[in-house]
Amino acid sequence: QPRPWTQEPAGSLLAASRVRQNLEAALASHFDLPTLLHVVLDPSRYPSFDADLRDAMDHESREFLAQTAWTAPLTELVTSRRTRVNAGLAAIYGVTLPANVDARGFAPVELPDARAGILTQAGFLVARARPDGPSVVGRGLWVVQALLCQDAPPSPEFEQETMPQPSPMTAREQAESRMAAAPCAGCHVEFDPYGLALDGLDALGALRSVDDEGSPIDTAVDLPAALGGVHVQGARELAGAIVARGRFTAWLAERFTVLHYDRRGRGG
């Protein structure tokens, strides 16, 4: 039988350092940040991605999650342009590193208007990248699971030869092909649009207007029904749509209520 819920006041619980650390770790896990530690990027395409930059990405995002969780409305997880960066991250984000850095070389900055919280942070984007570049599918699924707190659609069963054959297409053309043809369409229409809205960022999270082959990038999309089918362009408008639906914080609270019950009840 599940054990009863604790009767301790929430304030007392949250004041305990162990509880705060557990919640911060759960946030990082929910947003799939640990995957960053296992990503391999092609060094010929991304020579700056080394152990130091990976560590900086992880530090930035964990600190951002913790600070936002304790000091700001949860909606700022997807809307805030405030973060802390070191020299490597400043180069990715196109900002000047302030002189007042801490012992780790980090300083607070406000990012350009195109940025939108965790949607555009380097660590989260790298965590969903392929070795050769950004992944529309990976990013779209991450939005569905981490920000909309929904389960990923199940993959349909089909013969391999029914899949569209590879050809020299842009990421948008590939996505539009998947969303238009069976058996892919039924699932990909639910998450590819989110990935396309984020395609103006490369695998490391730097802003871009053309892809690796020099083709112009179009980030304008009609979002899936989960966000009302609204038309957006780019990460900032996607973030606005997520918040405007009025369910982001409720989705997140529901997900963490389940986690809490599992750990205290069935998980002991």
mmCIF file of C-alpha atoms in Angstrom:
data_model
loop_
_atom_site.group_PDB
_atom_site.id
_atom_site.type_symbol
_atom_site.label_atom_id
_atom_site.label_comp_id
_atom_site.label_asym_id
_atom_site.label_seq_id
_atom_site.Cartn_x
_atom_site.Cartn_y
_atom_site.Cartn_z
ATOM 1 C CA GLN A 1 0.000 0.000 0.000
ATOM 2 C CA PRO A 2 1.283 3.504 -0.756
ATOM 3 C CA ARG A 3 2.423 5.400 2.273
ATOM 4 C CA PRO A 4 0.382 8.482 3.245
ATOM 5 C CA TRP A 5 1.367 11.898 2.001
ATOM 6 C CA THR A 6 3.582 13.906 4.313
ATOM 7 C CA GLN A 7 1.813 16.438 6.491
ATOM 8 C CA GLU A 8 4.814 18.729 6.769
ATOM 9 C CA PRO A 9 4.203 22.306 5.544
ATOM 10 C CA ALA A 10 5.551 22.911 2.043
ATOM 11 C CA GLY A 11 7.680 25.806 3.273
ATOM 12 C CA SER A 12 9.437 23.592 5.804
ATOM 13 C CA LEU A 13 10.121 20.947 3.206
ATOM 14 C CA LEU A 14 11.480 23.388 0.655
ATOM 15 C CA ALA A 15 13.754 24.965 3.248
ATOM 16 C CA ALA A 16 15.634 21.672 3.594
ATOM 17 C CA SER A 17 18.751 21.602 1.436
ATOM 18 C CA ARG A 18 18.222 17.927 0.565
ATOM 19 C CA VAL A 19 14.727 18.626 -0.726
ATOM 20 C CA ARG A 20 15.935 21.574 -2.781
ATOM 21 C CA GLN A 21 18.749 19.511 -4.272
ATOM 22 C CA ASN A 22 16.356 16.678 -5.111
ATOM 23 C CA LEU A 23 13.930 19.064 -6.801
ATOM 24 C CA GLU A 24 16.716 20.706 -8.810
ATOM 25 C CA ALA A 25 17.970 17.283 -9.914
ATOM 26 C CA ALA A 26 14.416 16.279 -10.865
ATOM 27 C CA LEU A 27 14.035 19.449 -12.938
ATOM 28 C CA ALA A 28 17.273 18.745 -14.800
ATOM 29 C CA SER A 29 16.178 15.169 -15.411
ATOM 30 C CA HIS A 30 12.696 16.190 -16.564
ATOM 31 C CA PHE A 31 14.187 18.551 -19.129
ATOM 32 C CA ASP A 32 16.595 15.795 -20.259
ATOM 33 C CA LEU A 33 19.750 17.737 -19.405
ATOM 34 C CA PRO A 34 21.759 14.604 -18.413
ATOM 35 C CA THR A 35 21.660 13.542 -22.085
ATOM 36 C CA LEU A 36 24.095 16.398 -22.771
ATOM 37 C CA LEU A 37 26.879 14.381 -21.109
ATOM 38 C CA HIS A 38 26.597 11.639 -23.748
ATOM 39 C CA VAL A 39 26.217 13.665 -26.947
ATOM 40 C CA VAL A 40 28.893 13.289 -29.620
ATOM 41 C CA LEU A 41 29.215 16.023 -32.251
ATOM 42 C CA ASP A 42 31.340 15.824 -35.390
ATOM 43 C CA PRO A 43 34.546 17.725 -34.486
ATOM 44 C CA SER A 44 35.030 18.788 -38.096
ATOM 45 C CA ARG A 45 31.676 20.618 -37.960
ATOM 46 C CA TYR A 46 31.789 21.794 -34.348
ATOM 47 C CA PRO A 47 35.459 22.145 -33.349
ATOM 48 C CA SER A 48 34.622 24.342 -30.338
ATOM 49 C CA PHE A 49 32.546 21.614 -28.680
ATOM 50 C CA ASP A 50 34.936 20.127 -26.144
ATOM 51 C CA ALA A 51 34.746 18.969 -22.524
ATOM 52 C CA ASP A 52 35.062 22.513 -21.190
ATOM 53 C CA LEU A 53 32.209 23.846 -23.331
ATOM 54 C CA ARG A 54 30.024 20.841 -22.492
ATOM 55 C CA ASP A 55 30.664 21.483 -18.777
ATOM 56 C CA ALA A 56 29.814 25.167 -19.215
ATOM 57 C CA MET A 57 26.524 24.302 -20.936
ATOM 58 C CA ASP A 58 25.599 21.911 -18.154
ATOM 59 C CA HIS A 59 26.484 24.466 -15.453
ATOM 60 C CA GLU A 60 24.534 27.264 -17.147
ATOM 61 C CA SER A 61 21.360 25.237 -17.553
ATOM 62 C CA ARG A 62 21.381 23.691 -14.076
ATOM 63 C CA GLU A 63 21.915 27.098 -12.511
ATOM 64 C CA PHE A 64 19.186 28.596 -14.692
ATOM 65 C CA LEU A 65 16.685 25.899 -13.684
ATOM 66 C CA ALA A 66 17.507 26.264 -9.991
ATOM 67 C CA GLN A 67 17.398 30.050 -9.946
ATOM 68 C CA THR A 68 14.129 30.178 -11.875
ATOM 69 C CA ALA A 69 12.498 27.515 -9.731
ATOM 70 C CA TRP A 70 13.193 29.415 -6.507
ATOM 71 C CA THR A 71 13.061 33.076 -7.488
ATOM 72 C CA ALA A 72 10.823 33.599 -10.548
ATOM 73 C CA PRO A 73 7.496 32.563 -12.090
ATOM 74 C CA LEU A 74 7.830 29.156 -13.734
ATOM 75 C CA THR A 75 6.777 30.661 -17.055
ATOM 76 C CA GLU A 76 10.237 32.250 -17.184
ATOM 77 C CA LEU A 77 11.644 28.802 -17.822
ATOM 78 C CA VAL A 78 10.503 29.318 -21.422
ATOM 79 C CA THR A 79 10.506 33.121 -21.713
ATOM 80 C CA SER A 80 13.454 34.522 -19.746
ATOM 81 C CA ARG A 81 16.397 36.091 -21.527
ATOM 82 C CA ARG A 82 18.458 36.279 -18.327
ATOM 83 C CA THR A 83 21.198 33.726 -17.752
ATOM 84 C CA ARG A 84 24.828 33.389 -16.712
ATOM 85 C CA VAL A 85 27.546 32.632 -19.250
ATOM 86 C CA ASN A 86 31.289 32.203 -19.586
ATOM 87 C CA ALA A 87 33.449 33.136 -22.577
ATOM 88 C CA GLY A 88 32.546 30.019 -24.581
ATOM 89 C CA LEU A 89 28.812 30.485 -24.112
ATOM 90 C CA ALA A 90 29.032 34.228 -24.753
ATOM 91 C CA ALA A 91 30.540 33.448 -28.163
ATOM 92 C CA ILE A 92 27.636 31.100 -28.986
ATOM 93 C CA TYR A 93 25.003 33.592 -27.865
ATOM 94 C CA GLY A 94 26.681 36.572 -29.531
ATOM 95 C CA VAL A 95 26.985 38.651 -26.352
ATOM 96 C CA THR A 96 29.855 40.386 -24.597
ATOM 97 C CA LEU A 97 31.063 38.708 -21.408
ATOM 98 C CA PRO A 98 30.967 41.237 -18.526
ATOM 99 C CA ALA A 99 34.129 41.894 -16.552
ATOM 100 C CA ASN A 100 32.642 40.845 -13.204
ATOM 101 C CA VAL A 101 32.977 37.082 -13.636
ATOM 102 C CA ASP A 102 32.817 34.633 -10.733
ATOM 103 C CA ALA A 103 35.393 31.996 -9.811
ATOM 104 C CA ARG A 104 34.207 29.765 -12.662
ATOM 105 C CA GLY A 105 34.363 32.586 -15.205
ATOM 106 C CA PHE A 106 30.583 33.127 -15.356
ATOM 107 C CA ALA A 107 28.711 36.432 -15.264
ATOM 108 C CA PRO A 108 25.043 37.453 -15.619
ATOM 109 C CA VAL A 109 23.849 38.660 -19.036
ATOM 110 C CA GLU A 110 20.614 39.456 -20.836
ATOM 111 C CA LEU A 111 20.396 37.682 -24.156
ATOM 112 C CA PRO A 112 19.083 39.093 -27.474
ATOM 113 C CA ASP A 113 15.363 39.198 -28.249
ATOM 114 C CA ALA A 114 15.514 35.988 -30.289
ATOM 115 C CA ARG A 115 16.269 33.965 -27.144
ATOM 116 C CA ALA A 116 13.572 32.230 -25.111
ATOM 117 C CA GLY A 117 14.605 30.451 -21.915
ATOM 118 C CA ILE A 118 15.449 26.779 -22.085
ATOM 119 C CA LEU A 119 14.121 26.558 -25.646
ATOM 120 C CA THR A 120 17.233 28.340 -26.898
ATOM 121 C CA GLN A 121 19.851 27.390 -24.310
ATOM 122 C CA ALA A 122 22.902 25.645 -25.699
ATOM 123 C CA GLY A 123 22.805 22.707 -23.299
ATOM 124 C CA PHE A 124 19.252 21.710 -24.133
ATOM 125 C CA LEU A 125 19.790 22.105 -27.883
ATOM 126 C CA VAL A 126 22.991 20.066 -27.879
ATOM 127 C CA ALA A 127 21.232 17.361 -25.852
ATOM 128 C CA ARG A 128 18.821 16.875 -28.789
ATOM 129 C CA ALA A 129 21.390 17.132 -31.598
ATOM 130 C CA ARG A 130 22.658 14.520 -34.036
ATOM 131 C CA PRO A 131 26.422 14.189 -34.562
ATOM 132 C CA ASP A 132 26.151 16.104 -37.853
ATOM 133 C CA GLY A 133 23.740 18.852 -36.824
ATOM 134 C CA PRO A 134 20.435 19.857 -35.225
ATOM 135 C CA SER A 135 17.488 17.475 -35.254
ATOM 136 C CA VAL A 136 13.980 18.750 -36.049
ATOM 137 C CA VAL A 137 12.509 15.488 -34.754
ATOM 138 C CA GLY A 138 14.613 15.418 -31.589
ATOM 139 C CA ARG A 139 13.772 19.007 -30.709
ATOM 140 C CA GLY A 140 10.099 18.557 -31.485
ATOM 141 C CA LEU A 141 9.819 15.476 -29.302
ATOM 142 C CA TRP A 142 11.632 17.301 -26.497
ATOM 143 C CA VAL A 143 9.067 20.123 -26.580
ATOM 144 C CA VAL A 144 6.208 17.611 -26.464
ATOM 145 C CA GLN A 145 7.659 15.679 -23.547
ATOM 146 C CA ALA A 146 9.419 18.357 -21.464
ATOM 147 C CA LEU A 147 7.346 21.490 -22.059
ATOM 148 C CA LEU A 148 3.904 20.101 -22.857
ATOM 149 C CA CYS A 149 4.377 17.123 -20.491
ATOM 150 C CA GLN A 150 2.849 14.730 -23.004
ATOM 151 C CA ASP A 151 3.973 11.247 -23.964
ATOM 152 C CA ALA A 152 5.613 10.901 -27.360
ATOM 153 C CA PRO A 153 3.317 9.366 -29.984
ATOM 154 C CA PRO A 154 4.000 5.634 -30.485
ATOM 155 C CA SER A 155 5.897 4.733 -33.627
ATOM 156 C CA PRO A 156 3.650 2.920 -36.135
ATOM 157 C CA GLU A 157 4.595 -0.478 -37.506
ATOM 158 C CA PHE A 158 5.497 -0.433 -41.186
ATOM 159 C CA GLU A 159 7.808 -1.976 -43.703
ATOM 160 C CA GLN A 160 11.124 -0.178 -44.117
ATOM 161 C CA GLU A 161 10.666 0.257 -47.856
ATOM 162 C CA THR A 162 7.571 2.425 -47.252
ATOM 163 C CA MET A 163 9.718 5.113 -45.624
ATOM 164 C CA PRO A 164 10.564 8.133 -47.825
ATOM 165 C CA GLN A 165 13.942 7.592 -49.416
ATOM 166 C CA PRO A 166 16.805 9.940 -48.500
ATOM 167 C CA SER A 167 17.401 12.797 -50.907
ATOM 168 C CA PRO A 168 19.110 16.197 -50.814
ATOM 169 C CA MET A 169 16.348 18.123 -49.067
ATOM 170 C CA THR A 170 16.380 20.861 -46.465
ATOM 171 C CA ALA A 171 15.212 20.110 -42.927
ATOM 172 C CA ARG A 172 11.890 21.812 -43.693
ATOM 173 C CA GLU A 173 11.396 19.817 -46.902
ATOM 174 C CA GLN A 174 12.144 16.601 -45.045
ATOM 175 C CA ALA A 175 9.698 17.528 -42.285
ATOM 176 C CA GLU A 176 6.979 18.508 -44.745
ATOM 177 C CA SER A 177 7.481 15.188 -46.528
ATOM 178 C CA ARG A 178 7.127 13.278 -43.249
ATOM 179 C CA MET A 179 4.020 15.244 -42.256
ATOM 180 C CA ALA A 180 2.361 14.698 -45.622
ATOM 181 C CA ALA A 181 2.892 10.981 -46.222
ATOM 182 C CA ALA A 182 1.710 7.849 -44.431
ATOM 183 C CA PRO A 183 2.771 6.179 -42.233
ATOM 184 C CA CYS A 184 4.849 9.063 -40.844
ATOM 185 C CA ALA A 185 2.259 11.840 -40.977
ATOM 186 C CA GLY A 186 0.078 10.743 -38.079
ATOM 187 C CA CYS A 187 2.864 11.244 -35.551
ATOM 188 C CA HIS A 188 5.143 13.861 -37.080
ATOM 189 C CA VAL A 189 2.413 16.490 -37.394
ATOM 190 C CA GLU A 190 2.312 16.428 -33.582
ATOM 191 C CA PHE A 191 5.956 17.396 -33.035
ATOM 192 C CA ASP A 192 7.886 18.357 -36.186
ATOM 193 C CA PRO A 193 6.421 21.915 -36.219
ATOM 194 C CA TYR A 194 8.089 22.631 -32.866
ATOM 195 C CA GLY A 195 11.435 21.514 -34.240
ATOM 196 C CA LEU A 196 10.977 23.686 -37.345
ATOM 197 C CA ALA A 197 10.254 26.732 -35.163
ATOM 198 C CA LEU A 198 13.646 26.146 -33.502
ATOM 199 C CA ASP A 199 15.562 25.565 -36.744
ATOM 200 C CA GLY A 200 16.991 29.078 -36.631
ATOM 201 C CA LEU A 201 19.528 27.762 -34.111
ATOM 202 C CA ASP A 202 22.383 25.450 -35.011
ATOM 203 C CA ALA A 203 23.377 22.344 -33.037
ATOM 204 C CA LEU A 204 25.274 24.435 -30.459
ATOM 205 C CA GLY A 205 22.512 27.014 -30.122
ATOM 206 C CA ALA A 206 23.988 29.825 -32.211
ATOM 207 C CA LEU A 207 21.539 31.857 -34.286
ATOM 208 C CA ARG A 208 21.591 31.134 -38.009
ATOM 209 C CA SER A 209 19.649 32.204 -41.104
ATOM 210 C CA VAL A 210 20.937 29.489 -43.475
ATOM 211 C CA ASP A 211 21.593 25.797 -42.950
ATOM 212 C CA ASP A 212 24.928 23.999 -43.354
ATOM 213 C CA GLU A 213 24.361 23.778 -47.119
ATOM 214 C CA GLY A 214 23.588 27.485 -47.428
ATOM 215 C CA SER A 215 19.827 27.136 -47.918
ATOM 216 C CA PRO A 216 17.674 29.825 -46.239
ATOM 217 C CA ILE A 217 15.878 28.695 -43.081
ATOM 218 C CA ASP A 218 12.172 29.355 -42.603
ATOM 219 C CA THR A 219 11.003 29.088 -38.978
ATOM 220 C CA ALA A 220 7.342 29.994 -39.645
ATOM 221 C CA VAL A 221 4.948 27.148 -38.783
ATOM 222 C CA ASP A 222 1.386 26.352 -37.796
ATOM 223 C CA LEU A 223 1.642 24.670 -34.399
ATOM 224 C CA PRO A 224 -0.127 21.394 -33.560
ATOM 225 C CA ALA A 225 -3.573 21.298 -31.986
ATOM 226 C CA ALA A 226 -2.021 20.984 -28.503
ATOM 227 C CA LEU A 227 -1.127 24.680 -28.804
ATOM 228 C CA GLY A 228 -4.238 25.716 -30.674
ATOM 229 C CA GLY A 229 -2.827 25.492 -34.197
ATOM 230 C CA VAL A 230 -1.567 29.077 -33.975
ATOM 231 C CA HIS A 231 0.920 30.448 -36.501
ATOM 232 C CA VAL A 232 4.339 31.378 -35.077
ATOM 233 C CA GLN A 233 7.768 32.257 -36.361
ATOM 234 C CA GLY A 234 10.840 31.280 -34.400
ATOM 235 C CA ALA A 235 11.636 30.379 -30.818
ATOM 236 C CA ARG A 236 10.322 33.530 -29.115
ATOM 237 C CA GLU A 237 6.868 33.181 -30.648
ATOM 238 C CA LEU A 238 6.847 29.460 -29.877
ATOM 239 C CA ALA A 239 7.640 30.281 -26.234
ATOM 240 C CA GLY A 240 4.826 32.831 -26.228
ATOM 241 C CA ALA A 241 2.383 30.242 -27.556
ATOM 242 C CA ILE A 242 3.396 27.746 -24.876
ATOM 243 C CA VAL A 243 2.750 30.313 -22.134
ATOM 244 C CA ALA A 244 -0.377 31.791 -23.752
ATOM 245 C CA ARG A 245 -2.167 28.449 -23.653
ATOM 246 C CA GLY A 246 -2.188 28.888 -19.878
ATOM 247 C CA ARG A 247 -1.303 25.278 -19.130
ATOM 248 C CA PHE A 248 2.484 25.198 -18.954
ATOM 249 C CA THR A 249 2.785 25.610 -15.178
ATOM 250 C CA ALA A 250 -0.168 23.270 -14.616
ATOM 251 C CA TRP A 251 1.378 20.634 -16.891
ATOM 252 C CA LEU A 252 4.657 20.919 -14.993
ATOM 253 C CA ALA A 253 2.958 20.761 -11.580
ATOM 254 C CA GLU A 254 1.012 17.672 -12.622
ATOM 255 C CA ARG A 255 4.159 15.944 -13.811
ATOM 256 C CA PHE A 256 6.010 16.633 -10.573
ATOM 257 C CA THR A 257 3.032 15.566 -8.470
ATOM 258 C CA VAL A 258 3.231 12.184 -10.184
ATOM 259 C CA LEU A 259 6.974 12.012 -9.583
ATOM 260 C CA HIS A 260 6.480 12.902 -5.911
ATOM 261 C CA TYR A 261 3.793 10.227 -5.463
ATOM 262 C CA ASP A 262 5.880 7.567 -7.163
ATOM 263 C CA ARG A 263 8.927 8.314 -5.049
ATOM 264 C CA ARG A 264 7.131 8.642 -1.700
ATOM 265 C CA GLY A 265 4.508 5.973 -2.299
ATOM 266 C CA ARG A 266 5.299 3.188 -4.691
ATOM 267 C CA GLY A 267 8.993 4.079 -4.724
ATOM 268 C CA GLY A 268 9.263 4.288 -0.920
#
